[in-house]
């Protein structure tokens, strides 16, 4: 290769290098920086996504500490003593606060402390031992309110945060997921719990369970314990916001929750029962007992009847039937379709009011 060819080769190489450098500069000016630095930038962006600070800032100011004070009736001049300690959630600018009934049930005086340092004396608007919910009322200006969406139910696998005042050490945030939904029968047959592995300890009761947007999805109420074990087992429960909000509205309106009653006990249909009673499928509720003074007895229902429809709606199981009966205003006439000895019959029944047993 002579000198001329060598110079041409060098010039071509330099020209190619300049062209590639120009192309690289154009690409880097168009694409976002993190597209070319995936490893480092993904760490930073991932860190931002894993932070729940924004959600906490939205909800935490509306989660208050509740101090339940009791006065010694034998020595009323003595200082009040602390009987219960828990949390509550401010639901409206009017000062309505949702909490657990067991937090305030023995209190003579209730003091609510906000995170901004303000303290209020609260009055009890109403309580419902069945769902372990109570509504309190405070008077104040510019109260923080927790955001919520009744049409956005929690799903298994959702990341959640529990906010409360465990052991009176101050507001604390714990994190977990929704482990299960529809956990019923834990305090009553009418209640479906959210189950979570977010730590809920003494003092968290009545506090907020929120999603990663900072929206309230439940009211923390209980932690599962084995024997005398006071430690966390990763199994905690919260009352879904849709149910809690419905109960709150009723307590504000009536001061109590008015539930319908039918006066029966029942159980699901299994394959053996379906064969014995000659049923077409396993839908419905088998009546196992009838209160002789209740609406069902007056309407003519009897044990071994199978309730398949309630007010025109198919009955898939016990939980649905109990919910519909409880939601029916007392005095309402309802048609119930039953199967008795293989024959379908319709019974009109007048729903009575459920009388809660004294605590």
XYZ file of C-alpha atoms in Angstrom:
359
model
C 0.000 0.000 0.000
C 1.466 3.351 -1.085
C 1.253 6.624 0.778
C -1.772 7.817 -1.186
C -3.800 4.696 -0.377
C -2.806 4.977 3.283
C -4.044 8.571 3.498
C -7.333 7.655 1.816
C -7.848 4.798 4.323
C -7.195 7.087 7.305
C -9.541 9.771 5.977
C -12.329 7.210 5.446
C -11.883 5.848 8.991
C -11.994 9.325 10.515
C -15.062 10.228 8.465
C -16.864 7.067 9.583
C -15.996 7.765 13.219
C -17.315 11.328 12.993
C -20.548 10.114 11.409
C -21.087 7.505 14.179
C -20.346 10.106 16.846
C -22.938 12.434 15.309
C -25.534 9.653 15.185
C -24.858 8.812 18.856
C -25.277 12.459 19.864
C -28.600 12.697 17.994
C -29.922 9.519 19.652
C -28.943 10.616 23.155
C -30.634 13.984 22.645
C -33.914 12.287 21.640
C -34.144 9.375 24.109
C -34.598 9.882 27.896
C -31.402 9.564 29.890
C -32.602 6.525 31.783
C -33.084 4.576 28.570
C -29.291 4.543 28.106
C -28.462 3.983 31.752
C -30.965 1.292 32.627
C -29.160 -0.169 35.595
C -28.423 2.993 37.557
C -31.615 4.881 36.694
C -33.881 1.919 37.393
C -32.543 1.857 40.913
C -33.449 5.522 41.400
C -36.840 5.292 39.720
C -37.584 2.039 41.549
C -36.759 3.726 44.815
C -39.278 6.474 44.079
C -41.985 3.952 43.233
C -41.381 2.014 46.442
C -41.766 5.069 48.638
C -45.213 5.503 50.185
C -44.472 8.950 51.579
C -47.042 10.653 49.329
C -49.794 8.242 50.391
C -48.926 8.733 54.047
C -48.970 12.531 53.668
C -52.495 12.332 52.226
C -53.988 10.143 54.944
C -51.929 10.374 58.139
C -53.058 13.855 59.293
C -56.660 12.566 59.481
C -55.720 9.627 61.741
C -56.074 10.805 65.323
C -55.115 9.362 68.694
C -58.052 8.569 70.962
C -57.665 8.665 74.717
C -60.466 7.035 76.662
C -60.610 8.391 80.208
C -62.613 6.916 83.032
C -63.549 8.627 86.296
C -63.460 6.630 89.544
C -67.050 6.921 90.770
C -65.990 6.065 94.323
C -63.480 8.932 94.343
C -64.703 11.389 91.700
C -62.306 14.088 92.882
C -59.325 11.904 92.027
C -57.631 12.342 88.685
C -59.126 10.453 85.786
C -57.360 7.284 84.798
C -56.547 6.062 81.300
C -58.764 3.065 80.499
C -58.451 2.646 76.763
C -56.189 3.836 74.030
C -56.723 3.657 70.318
C -57.018 5.496 67.052
C -59.716 7.100 64.946
C -60.180 8.440 61.424
C -61.672 11.857 60.639
C -64.204 11.245 57.879
C -65.751 14.674 57.239
C -65.281 18.405 57.733
C -68.217 18.229 60.145
C -65.918 16.435 62.570
C -67.283 12.893 62.394
C -64.670 10.358 63.487
C -64.826 6.593 62.891
C -63.268 4.269 65.455
C -63.840 0.872 67.081
C -66.592 0.440 69.642
C -64.286 -1.473 71.989
C -61.937 1.528 72.125
C -64.502 3.867 73.665
C -67.157 1.654 75.276
C -65.905 2.096 78.869
C -64.905 5.731 78.592
C -66.481 8.492 80.659
C -64.634 11.127 78.671
C -63.006 10.885 75.255
C -60.144 13.085 74.151
C -59.008 13.141 70.517
C -55.515 14.382 69.688
C -54.651 15.363 66.116
C -51.219 15.120 64.591
C -50.996 18.916 64.371
C -51.113 19.126 68.170
C -54.765 20.104 68.597
C -56.898 18.272 71.173
C -60.675 17.970 71.311
C -63.251 16.523 73.663
C -65.477 14.202 71.661
C -69.066 13.103 72.058
C -70.356 9.686 71.057
C -72.851 9.971 68.183
C -73.630 6.253 68.120
C -72.077 2.820 68.371
C -72.658 -0.631 66.921
C -71.223 -3.562 68.915
C -72.095 -6.009 66.114
C -69.553 -4.467 63.727
C -67.383 -3.012 66.523
C -67.762 0.495 65.113
C -68.501 3.827 66.760
C -68.886 7.378 65.496
C -67.579 10.338 67.489
C -68.060 14.055 66.890
C -65.589 16.872 67.439
C -65.910 20.601 66.781
C -63.008 22.240 64.992
C -61.964 24.276 61.967
C -59.875 23.086 59.013
C -59.986 19.468 60.113
C -57.922 17.057 57.986
C -60.072 14.496 56.175
C -59.010 11.076 54.966
C -59.619 10.454 51.227
C -61.652 7.375 50.308
C -63.395 5.774 47.340
C -66.354 3.495 48.057
C -66.238 2.088 44.520
C -62.659 0.842 44.708
C -62.749 -2.363 46.792
C -59.508 -3.877 48.046
C -58.201 -6.941 46.250
C -55.971 -9.758 47.389
C -52.362 -8.771 46.752
C -52.885 -5.016 47.087
C -50.147 -3.248 49.051
C -51.600 -1.530 52.132
C -50.436 0.643 55.023
C -51.819 0.589 58.564
C -51.760 3.896 60.449
C -52.334 4.132 64.178
C -50.903 4.723 67.629
C -49.603 1.340 68.830
C -48.799 1.130 72.546
C -49.166 4.941 72.726
C -45.703 5.472 71.251
C -47.011 7.903 68.633
C -48.330 7.613 65.114
C -46.756 4.655 63.329
C -47.009 3.282 59.787
C -46.771 -0.442 59.032
C -46.850 -2.012 55.592
C -48.175 -5.260 54.160
C -50.589 -6.668 51.599
C -54.218 -7.732 51.529
C -53.951 -11.430 52.349
C -57.636 -12.291 51.940
C -61.065 -10.696 51.684
C -64.471 -11.819 52.914
C -63.220 -13.254 56.215
C -66.581 -13.501 57.971
C -67.767 -14.905 61.262
C -64.851 -13.439 63.205
C -67.114 -11.219 65.306
C -70.529 -11.777 63.771
C -72.212 -13.430 60.847
C -72.854 -10.058 59.200
C -69.276 -8.879 58.898
C -66.731 -9.481 56.161
C -63.182 -8.559 57.168
C -60.150 -7.649 55.121
C -57.204 -9.768 56.219
C -53.737 -8.234 56.048
C -50.214 -9.010 57.208
C -49.584 -5.344 58.061
C -48.833 -5.223 61.794
C -51.830 -4.120 63.880
C -51.030 -3.887 67.574
C -52.779 -2.586 70.686
C -53.590 1.060 70.000
C -53.953 0.543 66.233
C -57.633 -0.303 66.737
C -59.843 2.225 64.975
C -56.970 3.463 62.818
C -56.748 3.605 59.048
C -55.848 0.928 56.532
C -54.954 2.772 53.316
C -53.825 1.852 49.827
C -50.748 3.193 48.046
C -52.751 6.197 46.809
C -53.446 7.217 50.394
C -57.152 6.313 50.177
C -58.897 4.673 53.120
C -59.900 1.081 52.432
C -60.622 -0.160 55.943
C -60.780 0.491 59.684
C -58.221 -1.571 61.602
C -59.946 -3.656 64.228
C -58.131 -6.781 65.413
C -55.038 -8.952 65.315
C -55.083 -12.742 65.502
C -53.523 -14.106 68.671
C -52.827 -17.670 69.792
C -53.376 -18.315 73.494
C -51.508 -15.726 75.501
C -49.327 -14.733 72.574
C -49.298 -10.953 72.284
C -46.912 -10.868 69.358
C -47.826 -10.398 65.734
C -48.659 -13.450 63.688
C -48.985 -11.674 60.362
C -52.786 -12.048 60.546
C -54.685 -8.826 61.187
C -58.161 -7.675 60.243
C -59.876 -4.482 59.097
C -63.496 -3.546 58.425
C -63.935 -2.674 54.715
C -64.586 1.015 54.110
C -67.860 0.399 52.241
C -69.361 -1.403 55.242
C -67.823 1.027 57.739
C -69.164 4.028 55.821
C -72.648 2.489 55.634
C -72.650 1.871 59.388
C -71.384 5.417 59.997
C -74.245 6.914 57.975
C -76.795 4.904 59.963
C -75.260 5.865 63.281
C -75.274 9.542 62.332
C -78.897 9.345 61.203
C -80.379 7.132 63.932
C -77.739 6.874 66.664
C -77.859 3.103 66.226
C -78.008 0.513 63.447
C -81.495 -0.825 62.778
C -81.328 -4.361 61.380
C -83.983 -6.689 60.108
C -84.559 -10.142 61.610
C -86.256 -13.261 60.253
C -85.958 -15.559 63.252
C -84.225 -18.540 61.677
C -80.942 -20.366 61.822
C -79.560 -22.008 58.718
C -76.622 -23.693 57.061
C -75.270 -24.168 53.520
C -76.459 -26.940 51.248
C -73.996 -29.774 50.714
C -74.195 -32.678 48.299
C -75.642 -35.098 50.860
C -78.402 -32.682 51.891
C -79.192 -31.945 48.237
C -79.684 -35.652 47.557
C -81.746 -36.301 50.687
C -84.080 -33.349 50.058
C -84.219 -33.926 46.293
C -82.851 -30.484 45.453
C -81.894 -29.452 41.893
C -78.552 -27.985 43.028
C -76.650 -26.874 46.140
C -77.814 -23.271 46.104
C -79.912 -21.927 48.922
C -80.008 -22.108 52.706
C -81.267 -25.057 54.740
C -83.423 -23.890 57.649
C -82.210 -25.717 60.754
C -84.177 -23.813 63.396
C -87.113 -21.414 63.648
C -87.786 -18.989 66.496
C -91.384 -19.785 67.544
C -92.011 -16.076 68.244
C -90.265 -14.788 65.108
C -91.451 -13.620 61.674
C -90.475 -16.886 59.964
C -92.668 -18.953 62.306
C -95.609 -16.571 61.802
C -95.162 -16.902 58.046
C -95.195 -20.693 58.228
C -91.541 -21.572 57.625
C -90.270 -24.745 59.257
C -87.012 -26.679 59.732
C -85.844 -28.592 56.630
C -87.236 -25.868 54.357
C -84.695 -24.631 51.817
C -84.757 -20.891 51.072
C -83.831 -20.343 47.411
C -85.003 -16.755 46.799
C -85.345 -13.632 48.928
C -87.340 -10.741 47.508
C -86.863 -12.030 43.968
C -83.102 -12.520 44.344
C -81.481 -15.963 44.197
C -79.868 -17.046 47.471
C -76.442 -18.610 46.826
C -75.557 -19.088 50.494
C -75.993 -18.179 54.150
C -73.894 -14.989 54.157
C -75.877 -13.371 51.368
C -79.216 -14.212 53.018
C -78.123 -12.860 56.418
C -76.901 -9.646 54.785
C -80.159 -9.096 52.884
C -82.286 -9.750 55.971
C -80.162 -7.395 58.084
C -80.427 -4.649 55.445
C -84.221 -4.940 55.175
C -86.101 -2.259 57.187
C -88.280 -3.802 59.913
C -91.937 -3.946 58.937
C -91.164 -4.636 55.274
C -93.070 -7.444 53.544
C -90.823 -9.805 51.619
C -91.609 -12.828 49.458
C -89.448 -15.880 50.081
C -89.299 -18.862 47.739
C -88.616 -22.179 49.461
C -88.427 -25.833 48.557
C -90.370 -28.115 50.922
C -90.502 -31.845 50.313
C -89.409 -31.309 46.721
C -92.066 -28.671 45.955
C -91.473 -24.966 45.398
C -93.618 -22.584 47.458
C -93.725 -18.825 48.085
C -94.159 -17.404 51.590
C -94.780 -13.727 52.358
C -92.999 -12.659 55.561
C -92.954 -9.418 57.562
C -89.392 -8.640 58.682
C -88.999 -7.736 62.367
C -86.285 -5.687 64.059
C -83.231 -7.495 65.353
C -82.795 -6.996 69.066
C -79.134 -6.851 70.021
C -78.191 -8.818 73.093
C -76.878 -6.660 75.945
C -73.104 -6.437 76.306
